GROMACS .gro file of C-alpha atoms in nm:
model
  355
    1MET     CA    1  -0.581  -2.205  -0.158
    2LYS     CA    2  -0.223  -2.140  -0.043
    3ARG     CA    3  -0.166  -2.128   0.331
    4ILE     CA    4   0.092  -1.862   0.417
    5LEU     CA    5   0.301  -1.819   0.729
    6LEU     CA    6   0.402  -1.457   0.784
    7PHE     CA    7   0.734  -1.345   0.931
    8PRO     CA    8   0.801  -1.112   1.107
    9TYR     CA    9   0.522  -0.908   1.266
   10HIS     CA   10   0.454  -0.584   1.077
   11PRO     CA   11   0.159  -0.347   1.130
   12ASP     CA   12   0.028  -0.458   0.789
   13VAL     CA   13  -0.026  -0.801   0.947
   14GLU     CA   14  -0.314  -0.651   1.147
   15LEU     CA   15  -0.477  -0.540   0.822
   16LEU     CA   16  -0.422  -0.879   0.658
   17ALA     CA   17  -0.587  -1.045   0.956
   18ALA     CA   18  -0.882  -0.805   0.954
   19LYS     CA   19  -0.934  -0.853   0.580
   20ALA     CA   20  -0.850  -1.225   0.569
   21SER     CA   21  -1.183  -1.311   0.406
   22GLU     CA   22  -1.092  -1.088   0.108
   23LEU     CA   23  -0.761  -1.259   0.025
   24LYS     CA   24  -0.764  -1.415  -0.323
   25GLY     CA   25  -0.629  -1.769  -0.330
   26TYR     CA   26  -0.451  -1.735   0.005
   27CYS     CA   27  -0.525  -1.789   0.371
   28ILE     CA   28  -0.305  -1.713   0.670
   29ALA     CA   29  -0.165  -2.015   0.853
   30GLY     CA   30  -0.009  -1.802   1.125
   31VAL     CA   31   0.231  -1.523   1.219
   32HIS     CA   32   0.579  -1.579   1.360
   33SER     CA   33   0.807  -1.303   1.482
   34PHE     CA   34   1.078  -1.189   1.721
   35LYS     CA   35   1.043  -1.242   2.098
   36GLU     CA   36   0.976  -0.869   2.134
   37ASP     CA   37   0.654  -0.915   1.937
   38ALA     CA   38   0.516  -1.206   2.141
   39THR     CA   39   0.214  -1.018   2.277
   40VAL     CA   40   0.092  -0.874   1.946
   41THR     CA   41   0.173  -1.194   1.755
   42GLU     CA   42  -0.029  -1.405   1.996
   43ALA     CA   43  -0.320  -1.162   1.965
   44VAL     CA   44  -0.318  -1.178   1.585
   45ASN     CA   45  -0.286  -1.555   1.581
   46GLY     CA   46  -0.575  -1.571   1.826
   47LYS     CA   47  -0.795  -1.365   1.593
   48LEU     CA   48  -0.705  -1.593   1.304
   49GLY     CA   49  -0.758  -1.912   1.502
   50CYS     CA   50  -0.395  -2.011   1.442
   51THR     CA   51  -0.235  -2.208   1.722
   52GLY     CA   52   0.085  -2.397   1.778
   53THR     CA   53   0.458  -2.336   1.778
   54PHE     CA   54   0.654  -2.203   1.483
   55ALA     CA   55   0.751  -2.559   1.387
   56GLU     CA   56   0.387  -2.668   1.395
   57MET     CA   57   0.265  -2.369   1.191
   58LEU     CA   58   0.549  -2.426   0.945
   59LYS     CA   59   0.434  -2.783   0.883
   60GLN     CA   60   0.078  -2.662   0.820
   61CYS     CA   61   0.167  -2.387   0.567
   62ASP     CA   62   0.250  -2.399   0.197
   63MET     CA   63   0.447  -2.076   0.180
   64VAL     CA   64   0.653  -1.856   0.411
   65LEU     CA   65   0.626  -1.485   0.334
   66LEU     CA   66   0.905  -1.262   0.464
   67LEU     CA   67   0.777  -0.911   0.529
   68ASP     CA   68   0.956  -0.577   0.556
   69GLY     CA   69   1.125  -0.508   0.888
   70TYR     CA   70   0.963  -0.183   0.995
   71ARG     CA   71   1.206  -0.149   1.288
   72GLU     CA   72   1.580  -0.192   1.321
   73LEU     CA   73   1.592  -0.550   1.449
   74ARG     CA   74   1.852  -0.819   1.387
   75THR     CA   75   1.833  -0.990   1.049
   76GLU     CA   76   1.981  -1.324   1.159
   77LYS     CA   77   1.633  -1.445   1.247
   78TYR     CA   78   1.526  -1.404   0.882
   79TYR     CA   79   1.793  -1.649   0.771
   80GLU     CA   80   1.693  -1.898   1.040
   81VAL     CA   81   1.333  -1.885   0.917
   82ILE     CA   82   1.443  -1.929   0.554
   83GLN     CA   83   1.656  -2.231   0.639
   84SER     CA   84   1.374  -2.388   0.842
   85ALA     CA   85   1.127  -2.330   0.559
   86LEU     CA   86   1.356  -2.479   0.294
   87ALA     CA   87   1.429  -2.779   0.515
   88GLU     CA   88   1.053  -2.845   0.528
   89GLY     CA   89   1.022  -2.803   0.151
   90LYS     CA   90   0.814  -2.485   0.179
   91GLN     CA   91   0.803  -2.208  -0.079
   92VAL     CA   92   0.986  -1.892   0.036
   93VAL     CA   93   0.859  -1.555  -0.085
   94VAL     CA   94   0.996  -1.212   0.011
   95THR     CA   95   0.865  -0.860  -0.033
   96PRO     CA   96   1.076  -0.634  -0.258
   97ILE     CA   97   1.199  -0.421   0.035
   98ALA     CA   98   1.290  -0.728   0.239
   99GLU     CA   99   1.492  -0.857  -0.056
  100GLN     CA  100   1.682  -0.528  -0.076
  101LYS     CA  101   1.766  -0.526   0.295
  102LEU     CA  102   1.868  -0.890   0.330
  103ASP     CA  103   2.172  -1.071   0.190
  104LEU     CA  104   2.001  -1.352   0.001
  105GLU     CA  105   2.287  -1.447  -0.231
  106ALA     CA  106   2.318  -1.788  -0.062
  107TYR     CA  107   1.948  -1.857  -0.131
  108LYS     CA  108   1.940  -1.756  -0.496
  109GLY     CA  109   1.699  -1.979  -0.684
  110ASN     CA  110   1.530  -2.086  -0.361
  111TYR     CA  111   1.303  -1.786  -0.312
  112THR     CA  112   1.080  -1.559  -0.518
  113VAL     CA  113   0.975  -1.196  -0.482
  114LEU     CA  114   0.611  -1.123  -0.405
  115ARG     CA  115   0.434  -0.983  -0.706
  116ASP     CA  116   0.152  -1.077  -0.941
  117THR     CA  117   0.221  -1.236  -1.278
  118LEU     CA  118   0.065  -0.973  -1.497
  119GLU     CA  119   0.163  -1.034  -1.859
  120ALA     CA  120   0.109  -0.668  -1.950
  121GLU     CA  121   0.386  -0.578  -1.706
  122LEU     CA  122   0.640  -0.722  -1.948
  123LEU     CA  123   0.517  -0.479  -2.210
  124GLY     CA  124   0.562  -0.195  -1.963
  125GLU     CA  125   0.922  -0.297  -1.900
  126LYS     CA  126   1.023  -0.263  -2.267
  127GLU     CA  127   1.168   0.056  -2.404
  128ALA     CA  128   0.862   0.264  -2.483
  129GLU     CA  129   0.786   0.473  -2.787
  130PRO     CA  130   0.747   0.839  -2.681
  131ILE     CA  131   0.370   0.835  -2.728
  132LYS     CA  132   0.104   0.884  -2.463
  133TYR     CA  133  -0.216   0.693  -2.521
  134THR     CA  134  -0.560   0.812  -2.418
  135ILE     CA  135  -0.705   0.580  -2.155
  136GLU     CA  136  -1.084   0.592  -2.160
  137THR     CA  137  -1.133   0.392  -1.842
  138PRO     CA  138  -1.200   0.606  -1.532
  139VAL     CA  139  -0.913   0.616  -1.281
  140ILE     CA  140  -0.935   0.652  -0.903
  141ALA     CA  141  -0.600   0.726  -0.740
  142VAL     CA  142  -0.511   0.674  -0.374
  143PHE     CA  143  -0.215   0.879  -0.258
  144GLY     CA  144  -0.089   1.034   0.061
  145MET     CA  145   0.146   1.248   0.264
  146GLY     CA  146   0.403   0.970   0.290
  147LYS     CA  147   0.472   0.615   0.398
  148ASN     CA  148   0.246   0.437   0.645
  149CYS     CA  149  -0.052   0.672   0.615
  150CYS     CA  150  -0.304   0.393   0.543
  151LYS     CA  151  -0.304   0.417   0.162
  152PHE     CA  152  -0.315   0.037   0.141
  153GLU     CA  153  -0.619   0.010   0.368
  154ASN     CA  154  -0.803   0.268   0.157
  155GLN     CA  155  -0.723   0.079  -0.163
  156ILE     CA  156  -0.863  -0.241  -0.015
  157LEU     CA  157  -1.175  -0.049   0.087
  158LEU     CA  158  -1.234   0.087  -0.263
  159LYS     CA  159  -1.167  -0.247  -0.431
  160SER     CA  160  -1.397  -0.439  -0.196
  161ILE     CA  161  -1.687  -0.200  -0.260
  162LEU     CA  162  -1.636  -0.220  -0.636
  163ASP     CA  163  -1.625  -0.601  -0.622
  164ARG     CA  164  -1.941  -0.609  -0.415
  165GLU     CA  165  -2.120  -0.388  -0.667
  166GLY     CA  166  -2.016  -0.613  -0.953
  167CYS     CA  167  -1.780  -0.365  -1.124
  168ARG     CA  168  -1.497  -0.497  -1.337
  169SER     CA  169  -1.217  -0.314  -1.160
  170VAL     CA  170  -0.840  -0.337  -1.192
  171TRP     CA  171  -0.627  -0.249  -0.892
  172ILE     CA  172  -0.260  -0.152  -0.919
  173SER     CA  173  -0.139  -0.159  -0.561
  174SER     CA  174   0.113   0.071  -0.397
  175ASN     CA  175   0.190  -0.211  -0.152
  176PRO     CA  176   0.331  -0.545  -0.273
  177LEU     CA  177   0.088  -0.720  -0.036
  178GLY     CA  178  -0.189  -0.616  -0.275
  179ALA     CA  179  -0.097  -0.927  -0.475
  180LEU     CA  180  -0.253  -1.135  -0.196
  181PHE     CA  181  -0.585  -0.962  -0.264
  182GLY     CA  182  -0.572  -1.004  -0.641
  183GLY     CA  183  -0.418  -0.663  -0.704
  184HIS     CA  184  -0.144  -0.599  -0.958
  185SER     CA  185   0.204  -0.500  -0.849
  186MET     CA  186   0.343  -0.157  -0.920
  187PRO     CA  187   0.591  -0.208  -1.207
  188ASP     CA  188   0.959  -0.203  -1.115
  189PHE     CA  189   1.048   0.066  -1.365
  190LEU     CA  190   0.869   0.328  -1.154
  191PHE     CA  191   1.139   0.284  -0.887
  192ASP     CA  192   1.435   0.264  -1.125
  193ARG     CA  193   1.682   0.538  -1.027
  194HIS     CA  194   1.841   0.526  -1.373
  195LEU     CA  195   1.524   0.616  -1.564
  196ALA     CA  196   1.429   0.977  -1.631
  197LEU     CA  197   1.088   1.097  -1.516
  198GLU     CA  198   0.974   1.132  -1.878
  199GLU     CA  199   1.053   0.766  -1.948
  200LYS     CA  200   0.863   0.656  -1.635
  201VAL     CA  201   0.560   0.859  -1.740
  202ILE     CA  202   0.554   0.704  -2.087
  203ARG     CA  203   0.609   0.351  -1.962
  204PHE     CA  204   0.340   0.380  -1.696
  205ASN     CA  205   0.097   0.519  -1.952
  206HIS     CA  206   0.167   0.219  -2.178
  207PHE     CA  207   0.143  -0.018  -1.881
  208VAL     CA  208  -0.208   0.103  -1.790
  209TYR     CA  209  -0.312   0.123  -2.156
  210GLN     CA  210  -0.216  -0.241  -2.215
  211ILE     CA  211  -0.408  -0.354  -1.907
  212SER     CA  212  -0.709  -0.157  -2.023
  213ALA     CA  213  -0.694  -0.314  -2.369
  214VAL     CA  214  -0.659  -0.670  -2.234
  215GLN     CA  215  -0.885  -0.669  -1.927
  216LYS     CA  216  -1.135  -0.398  -2.029
  217PRO     CA  217  -1.215  -0.284  -1.674
  218ASP     CA  218  -1.495  -0.045  -1.576
  219VAL     CA  219  -1.256   0.144  -1.347
  220PHE     CA  220  -0.893   0.150  -1.232
  221VAL     CA  221  -0.786   0.187  -0.870
  222ILE     CA  222  -0.422   0.298  -0.861
  223GLY     CA  223  -0.229   0.327  -0.536
  224ILE     CA  224   0.062   0.569  -0.551
  225PRO     CA  225   0.367   0.483  -0.339
  226GLU     CA  226   0.528   0.710  -0.080
  227GLY     CA  227   0.418   1.073  -0.056
  228ILE     CA  228   0.366   1.408  -0.225
  229SER     CA  229   0.676   1.587  -0.095
  230GLU     CA  230   0.942   1.588   0.172
  231PHE     CA  231   0.750   1.658   0.489
  232ALA     CA  232   1.010   1.624   0.760
  233GLU     CA  233   1.383   1.593   0.803
  234TYR     CA  234   1.514   1.256   0.675
  235GLU     CA  235   1.191   1.173   0.487
  236TYR     CA  236   1.213   1.299   0.129
  237ASN     CA  237   0.951   1.081  -0.045
  238HIS     CA  238   1.162   1.111  -0.359
  239PHE     CA  239   1.044   1.475  -0.363
  240GLY     CA  240   0.702   1.371  -0.489
  241GLU     CA  241   0.829   1.191  -0.799
  242TYR     CA  242   0.582   0.900  -0.787
  243PRO     CA  243   0.255   1.101  -0.773
  244LEU     CA  244   0.396   1.330  -1.042
  245ALA     CA  245   0.479   1.033  -1.266
  246VAL     CA  246   0.141   0.861  -1.222
  247GLY     CA  247  -0.060   1.184  -1.247
  248SER     CA  248   0.124   1.271  -1.568
  249ALA     CA  249   0.085   0.925  -1.717
  250VAL     CA  250  -0.293   0.890  -1.679
  251GLN     CA  251  -0.585   1.125  -1.639
  252VAL     CA  252  -0.706   1.074  -1.282
  253ASP     CA  253  -1.080   1.128  -1.246
  254SER     CA  254  -1.099   1.113  -0.868
  255ALA     CA  255  -0.852   1.076  -0.584
  256VAL     CA  256  -0.834   0.986  -0.216
  257LEU     CA  257  -0.585   1.189  -0.014
  258CYS     CA  258  -0.451   0.996   0.287
  259THR     CA  259  -0.304   1.190   0.579
  260TYR     CA  260  -0.132   1.098   0.901
  261PHE     CA  261  -0.339   1.115   1.218
  262LEU     CA  262  -0.470   1.465   1.283
  263ALA     CA  263  -0.588   1.524   1.639
  264GLU     CA  264  -0.787   1.820   1.512
  265LEU     CA  265  -0.871   1.851   1.144
  266ARG     CA  266  -0.844   2.201   1.001
  267VAL     CA  267  -1.067   2.202   0.696
  268GLU     CA  268  -0.913   2.511   0.536
  269GLY     CA  269  -0.563   2.366   0.554
  270VAL     CA  270  -0.669   2.032   0.407
  271GLU     CA  271  -0.855   2.210   0.126
  272LYS     CA  272  -0.541   2.408   0.041
  273LEU     CA  273  -0.340   2.086   0.033
  274ALA     CA  274  -0.600   1.921  -0.191
  275SER     CA  275  -0.593   2.220  -0.428
  276HIS     CA  276  -0.212   2.200  -0.443
  277CYS     CA  277  -0.231   1.828  -0.530
  278ARG     CA  278  -0.472   1.895  -0.814
  279GLU     CA  279  -0.255   2.171  -0.961
  280LYS     CA  280   0.082   1.998  -0.923
  281PHE     CA  281  -0.003   1.631  -0.977
  282GLY     CA  282  -0.340   1.632  -1.158
  283LEU     CA  283  -0.505   1.453  -0.865
  284PRO     CA  284  -0.859   1.584  -0.798
  285VAL     CA  285  -0.926   1.507  -0.432
  286HIS     CA  286  -1.285   1.399  -0.363
  287MET     CA  287  -1.216   1.211  -0.037
  288VAL     CA  288  -0.975   1.273   0.250
  289SER     CA  289  -0.888   0.979   0.474
  290ILE     CA  290  -0.721   1.051   0.808
  291GLY     CA  291  -0.491   0.763   0.896
  292ARG     CA  292  -0.410   0.562   1.206
  293THR     CA  293  -0.043   0.658   1.208
  294ALA     CA  294   0.157   0.945   1.358
  295PHE     CA  295   0.527   1.010   1.324
  296GLU     CA  296   0.814   1.170   1.512
  297LYS     CA  297   1.170   1.266   1.425
  298MET     CA  298   1.445   1.058   1.582
  299GLN     CA  299   1.731   1.307   1.576
  300GLU     CA  300   1.987   1.073   1.729
  301LEU     CA  301   1.915   0.806   1.464
  302LYS     CA  302   1.857   1.059   1.184
  303GLN     CA  303   1.532   0.894   1.079
  304ILE     CA  304   1.154   0.908   1.116
  305SER     CA  305   0.975   0.679   1.361
  306TYR     CA  306   0.615   0.585   1.285
  307LEU     CA  307   0.362   0.538   1.563
  308PHE     CA  308   0.080   0.293   1.490
  309LEU     CA  309  -0.206   0.413   1.708
  310GLU     CA  310  -0.467   0.198   1.879
  311GLU     CA  311  -0.833   0.249   1.788
  312GLU     CA  312  -0.921   0.354   2.142
  313TYR     CA  313  -0.665   0.635   2.119
  314LEU     CA  314  -0.792   0.745   1.778
  315GLN     CA  315  -1.152   0.767   1.893
  316LYS     CA  316  -1.059   0.951   2.211
  317HIS     CA  317  -0.825   1.211   2.063
  318TYR     CA  318  -0.967   1.284   1.719
  319LYS     CA  319  -1.170   1.603   1.683
  320ALA     CA  320  -1.359   1.682   1.363
  321GLY     CA  321  -1.308   2.029   1.218
  322ALA     CA  322  -1.573   2.298   1.193
  323GLY     CA  323  -1.769   2.260   0.870
  324GLN     CA  324  -1.595   1.931   0.792
  325PRO     CA  325  -1.737   1.769   0.475
  326ASP     CA  326  -1.872   1.416   0.509
  327THR     CA  327  -1.606   1.302   0.263
  328TYR     CA  328  -1.333   1.386   0.518
  329VAL     CA  329  -1.323   1.077   0.739
  330GLY     CA  330  -1.105   0.880   0.977
  331ILE     CA  331  -1.028   0.541   0.826
  332TRP     CA  332  -1.114   0.379   1.163
  333GLU     CA  333  -1.463   0.535   1.179
  334ALA     CA  334  -1.750   0.292   1.142
  335GLN     CA  335  -1.928   0.312   0.804
  336ARG     CA  336  -1.815   0.669   0.727
  337PRO     CA  337  -1.519   0.573   0.501
  338GLU     CA  338  -1.744   0.346   0.296
  339ALA     CA  339  -2.007   0.619   0.260
  340ALA     CA  340  -1.739   0.867   0.147
  341ALA     CA  341  -1.601   0.616  -0.104
  342GLN     CA  342  -1.952   0.560  -0.239
  343LYS     CA  343  -1.969   0.931  -0.323
  344ILE     CA  344  -1.660   0.890  -0.539
  345PHE     CA  345  -1.831   0.612  -0.732
  346ASP     CA  346  -2.152   0.815  -0.765
  347ARG     CA  347  -1.949   1.099  -0.911
  348LEU     CA  348  -1.785   0.869  -1.164
  349TRP     CA  349  -2.111   0.708  -1.263
  350GLY     CA  350  -2.274   1.049  -1.314
  351ASN     CA  351  -2.508   1.071  -1.014
  352PRO     CA  352  -2.634   1.431  -1.034
  353ASP     CA  353  -2.666   1.455  -0.653
  354VAL     CA  354  -2.287   1.466  -0.610
  355LEU     CA  355  -2.189   1.673  -0.914
   0.00000   0.00000   0.00000
């Protein structure tokens, strides 16, 4: 069991803390962050039962994991943490986005990038023959309107239910942190700007086919990064390239559509969006998950700012739509997301009550 110290605070830390019992081979030794995060960091550490200073938590951990900076804060602190970790002989691991944003040339050979060690991934990286294989294993996709709309939380939900029911499931995570839960990392070629869409489709098809042949799962859970289209100024979501690539590479049997927080859900509008996703991406939506996150445009900075909403706010301001199906749920709602997910599984396993 590897004990990991997380730096800096990121909203995903809250999810890791809430789902700490589901981590595979890891436990959290604490969270360290910038001074600005002192209140939330102390709260998370309190929930985890982690006490002590940074130096004390560093001595108790096996690995320091550097997370994405979700705000524009100084990067010098990252390098201080790396140097402290190396001085204590601790393993340093970074997320792919953190590696891109930091200058780690001086630490080459002294850190690794967070990902699983899936052997089939190497097959997916090779130049692929232009053949699409038929994948018999059912596929559940989790996709959304864009970044930070709780896709990761929904993937963890699906995987935990499948594990509890004894299904042999394989999870390909849209978030690198999925590796901490036993999920597989999304292959790098999907994000390669030099590869044509056709090549990505073929390679991803081969990637999933190889996993299916080796691991023989009962079902795949595939998280799709980013979003379905540009939805606001400065946020292009690669114009929906990733859902198009995945939906073209494999036949998706059922999908969860994740949205940003909707104060009032309009069923007709969501149904139109779901129909569009089926026609354009081949993603049949059987569950809609309303997320915990809102967003606003920051004109002066020419970027999108994401607002991570407290549960009290969500419960107070959310209003269900008229005639809302029971498969349209807020991810924060007690028991309802799990019940909606169960209907997806019943559909896949041929339960006539949901067909």
